[in-house]
Coordinates of C-alpha atoms and ligand atoms in Angstrom, one line a residue:
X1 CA 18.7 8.2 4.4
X2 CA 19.2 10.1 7.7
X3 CA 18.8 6.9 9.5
X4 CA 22.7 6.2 8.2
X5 CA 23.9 9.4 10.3
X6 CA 22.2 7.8 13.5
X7 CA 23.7 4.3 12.6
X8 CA 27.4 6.1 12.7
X9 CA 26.8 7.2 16.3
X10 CA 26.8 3.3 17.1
X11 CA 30.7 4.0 17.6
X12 CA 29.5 6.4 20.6
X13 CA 26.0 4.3 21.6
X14 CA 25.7 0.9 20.5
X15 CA 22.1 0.3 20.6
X16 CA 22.1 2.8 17.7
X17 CA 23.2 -0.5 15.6
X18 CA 19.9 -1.5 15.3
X19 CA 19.1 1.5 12.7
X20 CA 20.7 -0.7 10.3
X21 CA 18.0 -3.8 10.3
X22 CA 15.1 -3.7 7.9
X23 CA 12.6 -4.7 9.9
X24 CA 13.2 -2.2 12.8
X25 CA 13.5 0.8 9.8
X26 CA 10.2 -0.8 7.8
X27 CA 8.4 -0.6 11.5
X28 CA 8.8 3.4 11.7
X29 CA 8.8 4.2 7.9
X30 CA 5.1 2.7 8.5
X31 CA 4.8 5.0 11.8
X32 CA 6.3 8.0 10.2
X33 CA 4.2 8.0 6.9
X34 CA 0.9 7.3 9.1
X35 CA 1.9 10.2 11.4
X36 CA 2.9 12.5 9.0
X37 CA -0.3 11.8 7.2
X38 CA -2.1 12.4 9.9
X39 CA -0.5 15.6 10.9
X40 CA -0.5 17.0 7.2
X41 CA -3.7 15.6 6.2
X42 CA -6.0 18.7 7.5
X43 CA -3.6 21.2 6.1
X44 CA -4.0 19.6 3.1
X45 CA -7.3 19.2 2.5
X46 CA -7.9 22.8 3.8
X47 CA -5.3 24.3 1.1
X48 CA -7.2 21.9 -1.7
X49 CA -10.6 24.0 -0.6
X50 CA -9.3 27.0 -0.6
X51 CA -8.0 26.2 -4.2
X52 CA -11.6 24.7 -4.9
X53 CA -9.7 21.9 -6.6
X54 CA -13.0 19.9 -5.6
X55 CA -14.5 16.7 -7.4
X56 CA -17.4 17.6 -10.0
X57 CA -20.1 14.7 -10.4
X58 CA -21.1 12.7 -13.2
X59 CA -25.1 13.7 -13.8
X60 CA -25.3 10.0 -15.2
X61 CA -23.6 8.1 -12.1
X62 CA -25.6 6.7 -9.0
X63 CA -27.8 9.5 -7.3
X64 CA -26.0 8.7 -4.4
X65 CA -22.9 10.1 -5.3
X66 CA -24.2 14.0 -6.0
X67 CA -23.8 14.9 -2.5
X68 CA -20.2 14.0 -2.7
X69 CA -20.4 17.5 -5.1
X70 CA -17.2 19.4 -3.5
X71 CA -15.5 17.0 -2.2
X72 CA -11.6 18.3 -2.4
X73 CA -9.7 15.6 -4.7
X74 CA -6.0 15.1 -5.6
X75 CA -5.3 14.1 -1.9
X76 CA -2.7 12.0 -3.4
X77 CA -0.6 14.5 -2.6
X78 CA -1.0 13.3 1.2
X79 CA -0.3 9.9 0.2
X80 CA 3.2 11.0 -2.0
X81 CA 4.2 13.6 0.6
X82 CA 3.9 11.4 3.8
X83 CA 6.1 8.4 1.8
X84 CA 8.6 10.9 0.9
X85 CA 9.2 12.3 4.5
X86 CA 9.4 8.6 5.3
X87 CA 11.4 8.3 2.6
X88 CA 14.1 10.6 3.8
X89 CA 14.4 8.9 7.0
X90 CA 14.2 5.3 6.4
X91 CA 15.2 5.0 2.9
X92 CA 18.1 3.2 1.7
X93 CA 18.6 5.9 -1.5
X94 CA 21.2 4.1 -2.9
X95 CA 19.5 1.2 -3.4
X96 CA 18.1 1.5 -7.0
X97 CA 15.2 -0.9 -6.5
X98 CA 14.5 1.9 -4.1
X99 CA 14.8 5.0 -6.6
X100 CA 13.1 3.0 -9.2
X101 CA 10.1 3.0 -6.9
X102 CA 10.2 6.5 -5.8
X103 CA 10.9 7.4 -9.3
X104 CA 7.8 5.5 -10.5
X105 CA 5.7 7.5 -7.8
X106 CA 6.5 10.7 -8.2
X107 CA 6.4 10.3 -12.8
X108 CA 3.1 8.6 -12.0
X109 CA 1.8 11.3 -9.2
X110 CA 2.4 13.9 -11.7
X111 CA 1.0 12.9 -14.9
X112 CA -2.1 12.2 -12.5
X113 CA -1.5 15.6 -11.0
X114 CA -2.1 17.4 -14.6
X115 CA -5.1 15.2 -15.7
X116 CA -6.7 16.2 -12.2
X117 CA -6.1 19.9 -12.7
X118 CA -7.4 20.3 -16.0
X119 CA -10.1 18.6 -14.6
X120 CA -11.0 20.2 -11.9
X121 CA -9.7 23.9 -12.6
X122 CA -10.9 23.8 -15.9
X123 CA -13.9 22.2 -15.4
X124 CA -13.1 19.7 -18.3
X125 CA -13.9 16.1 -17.2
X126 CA -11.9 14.7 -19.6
X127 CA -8.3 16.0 -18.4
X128 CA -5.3 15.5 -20.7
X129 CA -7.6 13.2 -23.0
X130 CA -8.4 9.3 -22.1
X131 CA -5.2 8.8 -25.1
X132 CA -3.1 11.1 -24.0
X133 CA -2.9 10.0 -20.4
X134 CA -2.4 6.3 -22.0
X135 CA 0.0 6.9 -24.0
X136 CA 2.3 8.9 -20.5
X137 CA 1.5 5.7 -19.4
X138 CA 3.1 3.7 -21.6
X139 CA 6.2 5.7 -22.0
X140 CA 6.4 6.1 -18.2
X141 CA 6.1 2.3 -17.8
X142 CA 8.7 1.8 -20.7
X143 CA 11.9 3.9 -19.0
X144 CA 10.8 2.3 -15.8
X145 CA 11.0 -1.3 -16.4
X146 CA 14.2 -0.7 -18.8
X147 CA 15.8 0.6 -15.5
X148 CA 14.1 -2.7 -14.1
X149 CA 16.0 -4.8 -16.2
X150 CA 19.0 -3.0 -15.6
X151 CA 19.7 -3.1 -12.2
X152 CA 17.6 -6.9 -11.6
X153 CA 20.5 -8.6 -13.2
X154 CA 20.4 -11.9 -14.5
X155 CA 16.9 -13.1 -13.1
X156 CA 15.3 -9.7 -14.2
X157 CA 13.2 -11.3 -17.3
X158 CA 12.4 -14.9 -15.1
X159 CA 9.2 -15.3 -14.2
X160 CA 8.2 -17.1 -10.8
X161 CA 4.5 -19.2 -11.0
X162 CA 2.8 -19.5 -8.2
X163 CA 1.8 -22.9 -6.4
X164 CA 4.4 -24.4 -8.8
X165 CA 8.7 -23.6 -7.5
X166 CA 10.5 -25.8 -10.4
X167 CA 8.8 -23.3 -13.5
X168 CA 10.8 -20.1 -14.2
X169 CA 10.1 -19.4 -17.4
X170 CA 11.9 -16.9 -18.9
X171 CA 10.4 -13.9 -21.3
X172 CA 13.8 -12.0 -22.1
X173 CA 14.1 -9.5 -24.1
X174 CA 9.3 -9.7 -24.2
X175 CA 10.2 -8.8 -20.3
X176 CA 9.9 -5.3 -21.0
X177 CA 6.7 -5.3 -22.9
X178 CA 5.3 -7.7 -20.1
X179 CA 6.3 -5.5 -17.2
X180 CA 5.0 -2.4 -18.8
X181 CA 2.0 -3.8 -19.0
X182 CA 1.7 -4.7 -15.7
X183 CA 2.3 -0.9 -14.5
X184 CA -0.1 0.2 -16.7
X185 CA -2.6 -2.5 -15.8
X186 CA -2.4 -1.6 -12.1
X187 CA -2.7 1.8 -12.2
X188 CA -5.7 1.8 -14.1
X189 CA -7.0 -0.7 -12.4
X190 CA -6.7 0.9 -8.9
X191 CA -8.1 4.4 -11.1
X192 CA -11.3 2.5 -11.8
X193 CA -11.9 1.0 -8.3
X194 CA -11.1 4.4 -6.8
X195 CA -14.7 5.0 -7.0
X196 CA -16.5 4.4 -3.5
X197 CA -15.2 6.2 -0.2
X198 CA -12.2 4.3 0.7
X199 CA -12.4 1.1 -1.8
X200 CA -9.2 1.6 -3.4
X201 CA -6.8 2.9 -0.9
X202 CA -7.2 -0.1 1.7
X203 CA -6.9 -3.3 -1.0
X204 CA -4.3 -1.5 -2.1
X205 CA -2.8 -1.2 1.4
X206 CA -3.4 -5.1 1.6
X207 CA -2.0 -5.5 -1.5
X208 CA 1.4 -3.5 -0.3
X209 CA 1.5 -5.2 3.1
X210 CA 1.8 -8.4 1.6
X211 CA 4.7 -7.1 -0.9
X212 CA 6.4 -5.4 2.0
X213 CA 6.4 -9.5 3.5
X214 CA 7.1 -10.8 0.1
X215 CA 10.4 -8.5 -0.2
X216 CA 11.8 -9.2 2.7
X217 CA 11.7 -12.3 2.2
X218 CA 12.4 -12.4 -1.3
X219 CA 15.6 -10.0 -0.3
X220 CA 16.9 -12.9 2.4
X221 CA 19.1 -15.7 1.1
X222 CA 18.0 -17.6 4.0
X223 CA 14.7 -17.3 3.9
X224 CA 14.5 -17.4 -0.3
X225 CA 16.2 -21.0 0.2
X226 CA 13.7 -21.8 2.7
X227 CA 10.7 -21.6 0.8
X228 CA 11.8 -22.0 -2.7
X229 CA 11.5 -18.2 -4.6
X230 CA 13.7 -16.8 -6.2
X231 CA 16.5 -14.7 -4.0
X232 CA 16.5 -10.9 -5.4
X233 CA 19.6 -9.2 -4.1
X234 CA 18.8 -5.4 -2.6
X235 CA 15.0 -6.6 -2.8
X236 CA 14.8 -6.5 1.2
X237 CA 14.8 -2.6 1.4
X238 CA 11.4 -2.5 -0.9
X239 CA 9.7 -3.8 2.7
X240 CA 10.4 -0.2 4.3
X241 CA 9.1 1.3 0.4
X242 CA 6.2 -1.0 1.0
X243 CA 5.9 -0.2 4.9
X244 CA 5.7 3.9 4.2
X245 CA 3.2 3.3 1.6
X246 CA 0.9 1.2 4.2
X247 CA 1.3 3.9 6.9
X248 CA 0.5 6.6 4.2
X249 CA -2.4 4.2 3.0
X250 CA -3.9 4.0 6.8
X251 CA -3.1 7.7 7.4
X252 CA -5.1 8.3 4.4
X253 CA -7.7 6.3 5.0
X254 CA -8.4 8.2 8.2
X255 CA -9.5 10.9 5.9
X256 CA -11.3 9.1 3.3
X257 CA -13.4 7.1 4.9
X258 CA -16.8 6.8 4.3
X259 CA -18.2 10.0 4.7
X260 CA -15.1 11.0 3.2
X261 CA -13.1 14.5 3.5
X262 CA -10.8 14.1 0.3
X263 CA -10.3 11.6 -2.6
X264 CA -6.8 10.8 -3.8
X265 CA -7.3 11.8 -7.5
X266 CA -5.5 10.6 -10.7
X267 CA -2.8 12.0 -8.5
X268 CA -2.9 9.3 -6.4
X269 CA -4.8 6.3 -7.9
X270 CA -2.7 6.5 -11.1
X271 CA 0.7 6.6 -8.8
X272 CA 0.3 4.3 -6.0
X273 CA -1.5 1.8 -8.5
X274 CA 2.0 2.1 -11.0
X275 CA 4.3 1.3 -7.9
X276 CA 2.2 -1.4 -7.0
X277 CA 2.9 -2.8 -10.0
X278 CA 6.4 -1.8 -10.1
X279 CA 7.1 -3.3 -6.2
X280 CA 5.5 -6.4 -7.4
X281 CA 8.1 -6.8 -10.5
X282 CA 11.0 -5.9 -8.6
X283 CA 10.5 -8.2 -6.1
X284 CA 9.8 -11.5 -8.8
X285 CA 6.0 -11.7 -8.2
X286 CA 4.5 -10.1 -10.3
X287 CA 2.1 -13.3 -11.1
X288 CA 0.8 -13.1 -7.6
X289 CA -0.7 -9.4 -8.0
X290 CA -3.5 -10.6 -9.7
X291 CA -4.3 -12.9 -7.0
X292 CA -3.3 -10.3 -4.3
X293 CA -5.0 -7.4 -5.8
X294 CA -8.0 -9.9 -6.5
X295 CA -10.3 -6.4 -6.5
X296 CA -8.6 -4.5 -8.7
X297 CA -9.0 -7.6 -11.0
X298 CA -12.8 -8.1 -10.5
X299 CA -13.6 -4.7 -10.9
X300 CA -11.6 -4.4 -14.3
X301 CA -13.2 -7.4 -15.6
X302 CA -16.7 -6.0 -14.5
X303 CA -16.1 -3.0 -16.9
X304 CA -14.5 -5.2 -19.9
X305 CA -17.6 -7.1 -19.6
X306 CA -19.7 -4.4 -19.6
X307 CA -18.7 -2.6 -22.7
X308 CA -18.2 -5.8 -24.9
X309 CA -21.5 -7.2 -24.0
X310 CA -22.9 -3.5 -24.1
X311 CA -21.0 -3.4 -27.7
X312 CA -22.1 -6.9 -29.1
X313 CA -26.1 -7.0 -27.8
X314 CA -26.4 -3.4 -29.4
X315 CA -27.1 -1.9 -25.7
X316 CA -28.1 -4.6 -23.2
X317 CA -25.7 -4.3 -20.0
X318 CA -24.7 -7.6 -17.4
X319 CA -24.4 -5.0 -15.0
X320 CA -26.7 -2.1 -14.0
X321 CA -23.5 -0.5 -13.6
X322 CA -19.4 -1.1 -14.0
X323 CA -17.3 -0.8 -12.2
X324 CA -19.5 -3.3 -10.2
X325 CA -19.6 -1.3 -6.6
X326 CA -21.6 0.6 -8.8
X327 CA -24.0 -2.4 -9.9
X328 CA -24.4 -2.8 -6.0
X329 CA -25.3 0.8 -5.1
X330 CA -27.8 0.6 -7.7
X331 CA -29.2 -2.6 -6.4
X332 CA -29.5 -0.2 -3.1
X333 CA -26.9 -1.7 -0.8
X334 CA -25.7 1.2 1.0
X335 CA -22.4 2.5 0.2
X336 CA -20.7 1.9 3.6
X337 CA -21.4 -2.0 3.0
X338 CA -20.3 -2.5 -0.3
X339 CA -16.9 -1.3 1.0
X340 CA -16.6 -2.9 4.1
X341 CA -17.7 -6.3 2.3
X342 CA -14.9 -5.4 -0.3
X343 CA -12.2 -5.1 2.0
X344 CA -13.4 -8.4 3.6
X345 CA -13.0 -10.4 0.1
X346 CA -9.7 -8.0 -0.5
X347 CA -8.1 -10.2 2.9
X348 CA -9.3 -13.3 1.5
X349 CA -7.4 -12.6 -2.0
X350 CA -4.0 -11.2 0.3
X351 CA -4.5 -14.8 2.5
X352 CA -5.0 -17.1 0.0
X353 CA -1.7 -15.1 -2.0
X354 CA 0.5 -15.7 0.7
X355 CA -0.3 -18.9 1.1
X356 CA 1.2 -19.9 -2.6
X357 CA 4.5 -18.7 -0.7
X358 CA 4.0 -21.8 0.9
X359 CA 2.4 -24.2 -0.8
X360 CA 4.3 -25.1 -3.9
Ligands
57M1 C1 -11.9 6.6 -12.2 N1 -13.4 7.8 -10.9 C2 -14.6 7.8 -10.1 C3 -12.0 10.7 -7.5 C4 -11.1 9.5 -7.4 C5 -14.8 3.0 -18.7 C6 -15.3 3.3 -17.3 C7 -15.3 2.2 -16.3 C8 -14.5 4.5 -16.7 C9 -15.0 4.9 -15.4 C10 -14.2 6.1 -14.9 O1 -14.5 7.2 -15.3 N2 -13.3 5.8 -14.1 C11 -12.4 6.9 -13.6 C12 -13.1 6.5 -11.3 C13 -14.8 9.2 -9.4 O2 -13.6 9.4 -8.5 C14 -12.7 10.4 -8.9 O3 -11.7 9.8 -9.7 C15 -10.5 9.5 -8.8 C16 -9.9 8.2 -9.2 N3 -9.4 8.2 -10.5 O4 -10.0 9.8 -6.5 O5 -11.4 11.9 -7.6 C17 -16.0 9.2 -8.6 O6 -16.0 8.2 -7.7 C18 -16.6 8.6 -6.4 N4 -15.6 8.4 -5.4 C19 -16.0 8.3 -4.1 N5 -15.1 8.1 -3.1 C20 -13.8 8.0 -3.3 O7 -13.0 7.9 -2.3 O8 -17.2 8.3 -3.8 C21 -14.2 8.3 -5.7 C22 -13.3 8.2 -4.6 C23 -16.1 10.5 -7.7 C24 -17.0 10.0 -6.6 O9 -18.4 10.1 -7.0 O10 -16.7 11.5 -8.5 C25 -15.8 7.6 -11.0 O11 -16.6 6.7 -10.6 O12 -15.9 8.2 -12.1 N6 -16.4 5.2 -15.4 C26 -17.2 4.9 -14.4 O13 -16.7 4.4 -13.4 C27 -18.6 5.2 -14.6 N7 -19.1 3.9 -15.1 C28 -19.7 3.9 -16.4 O14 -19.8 4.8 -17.1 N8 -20.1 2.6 -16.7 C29 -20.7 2.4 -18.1 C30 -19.6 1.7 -19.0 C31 -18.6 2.8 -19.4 C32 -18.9 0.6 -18.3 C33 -21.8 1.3 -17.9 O15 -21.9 0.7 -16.8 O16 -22.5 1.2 -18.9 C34 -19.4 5.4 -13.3 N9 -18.8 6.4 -12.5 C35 -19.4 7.6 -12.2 N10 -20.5 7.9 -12.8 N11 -18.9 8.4 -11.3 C36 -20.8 5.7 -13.6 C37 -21.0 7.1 -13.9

């Protein structure tokens, strides 16, 4: 929001005019959540020592994992605080697409927030309760895609398919189930692949990279007519949303890479996973996140599998271990290659995605 003080000055300076283009404020939203992150990201993971709010290890999980014992978690926090300094910046706060997506960060960040302190400081792996958290899910999801509909207008319940322009069907008043689902898909989703030294945090930096392209684009009459999707009006500012969360996502990244300082936590799988989801309603394509977030898909499917094969043979498994990094680790491939080799497949799901902006 501070970048509308500078933009006044213009009167005074008039290269100051260019505060008020999208792409210049997406640019340094990115380079302000990455710096920030950067900066804050040592204090951070000091203060979550100090606390001892470290990760405790599943005795049943691969052996590789028990010297990640101590390991400080809930370095969400980095991710939430570095978009929010961005936010105040390069925001356009009275957009509500905007709020909406803030709003859906911060709800998310905290009901992670509680499920990882009970964790940790209580020693109680199973936080608020597997229901519990399920149910703040739903509800969360709920209020947020009513506020969806309200402020999406008329196209709010259409549905865009991709590879084919001419089919819009329309869910209406379903919309609402169908988008709350789809938060509450994502941010488990990203929960259960958040489980390998940066896996989660850079498909899902893809992921938002692609959305940040997709609303601009999406939010441009012009360029909407151009390729055939559907305009959005006020959609373009969820590109500098989407740029602050890839600079946060690369700031972070720096930290939880493989050996890694921190992990993000409930507090920030749960909350960067729901405005994934939320990003990718409010800008029309919600259809392509399956084919963006390719990874967060294969890894869920892995664990469905799992447990209804595990359920139906009376104990047999497909996989030595779901989520399915964890069938590689215990195949013995080391850790630092299942995740650069899931990054690498991550790209090819964001490339092929964008392409269906194109061919259809
Ligand atoms: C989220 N949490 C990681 C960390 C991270 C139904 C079943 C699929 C559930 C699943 C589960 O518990 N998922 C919870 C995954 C955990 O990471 C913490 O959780 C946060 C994300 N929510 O930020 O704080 C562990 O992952 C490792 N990790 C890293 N680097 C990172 O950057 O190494 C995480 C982030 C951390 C650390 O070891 O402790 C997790 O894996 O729990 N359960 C599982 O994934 C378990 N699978 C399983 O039980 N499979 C069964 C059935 C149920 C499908 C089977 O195959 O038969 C595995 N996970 C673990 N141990 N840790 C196996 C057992």
């Amino acid at each position: 929001m501070l970048w509308k003080l500078i933009y006044l000055l213009k009167v005074y300076f008039s290269p100051l005019n260019v505060f008020k283009y999208i792409t210049f404020r997406a640019t340094y939203a990115l380079v302000t959540s990455l710096l920030v992150s950067l900066l804050l990201g040592p204090f951070i993971i000091s203060r979550l020592k100090r606390l001892r709010l470290e990760q405790v290890i599943r005795e049943y999980g691969p052996q590789t994992h028990f010297v990640k014992a101590g390991t400080p978690t809930m370095g969400g926090i980095l991710i939430i605080l570095s978009v929010l300094i961005s936010s105040i910046i390069w925001f356009n706060l009275s957009n509500p697409l905007v709020l909406i997506s803030l709003f859906t960060l911060i709800s998310f960040g905290i009901l992670g927030f509680l499920d990882d302190y009970i964790k940790v400081s209580k020693r109680n792996p199973n936080g608020i309760g597997a229901k519990k958290k399920f149910m703040c899910q739903v509800v969360l999801a709920f209020i947020i895609s009513l506020l969806m509909v309200k402020y999406l207008g008329n196209k709010a319940t259409v549905l865009q398919v991709p590879f084919f322009k001419r089919i819009h069907p329309d869910l209406g008043v379903f919309y609402i189930f169908f988008a709350t689902l789809v938060i509450v898909a994502t941010s488990n989703a990203v929960n259960i692949t958040d489980g390998l030294d940066g896996l989660a945090i850079v498909p899902f930096t893809m992921c938002m990279g692609a959305y940040g392209l997709i609303a601009y684009l999406a939010g441009h009459i012009k360029f909407a007519q151009y390729l055939n999707i559907l305009y959005v009006p006020y959609s373009g500012e969820l590109a500098v949303v989407a740029a602050a969360f890839v600079g946060a996502g690369i700031g972070f990244l720096w930290f939880n890479a493989h050996p890694a300082d921190v992990f993000m936590g409930d507090t920030g799988s749960l909350s960067i996973g729901a405005t994934l989801g939320a990003i990718a309603l409010m800008t029309k394509h919600e259809l392509l996140l399956p084919i963006l977030g390719g990874v967060f898909v294969i890894e869920t499917v892995s664990v469905i599998m799992q447990v209804l094969y595990f359920k139906a043979t009376g104990g047999k498994r497909i996989f030595r271990m779901a989520p399915i990094h964890h069938h590689y680790e215990q195949e013995g491939l080391p850790e630092s290659k299942i995740i650069v080799r899931f990054w690498i497949v991550s790209l090819i799901f964001v490339l092929i995605g964008l392409s269906t902006l194109k061919i259809r």
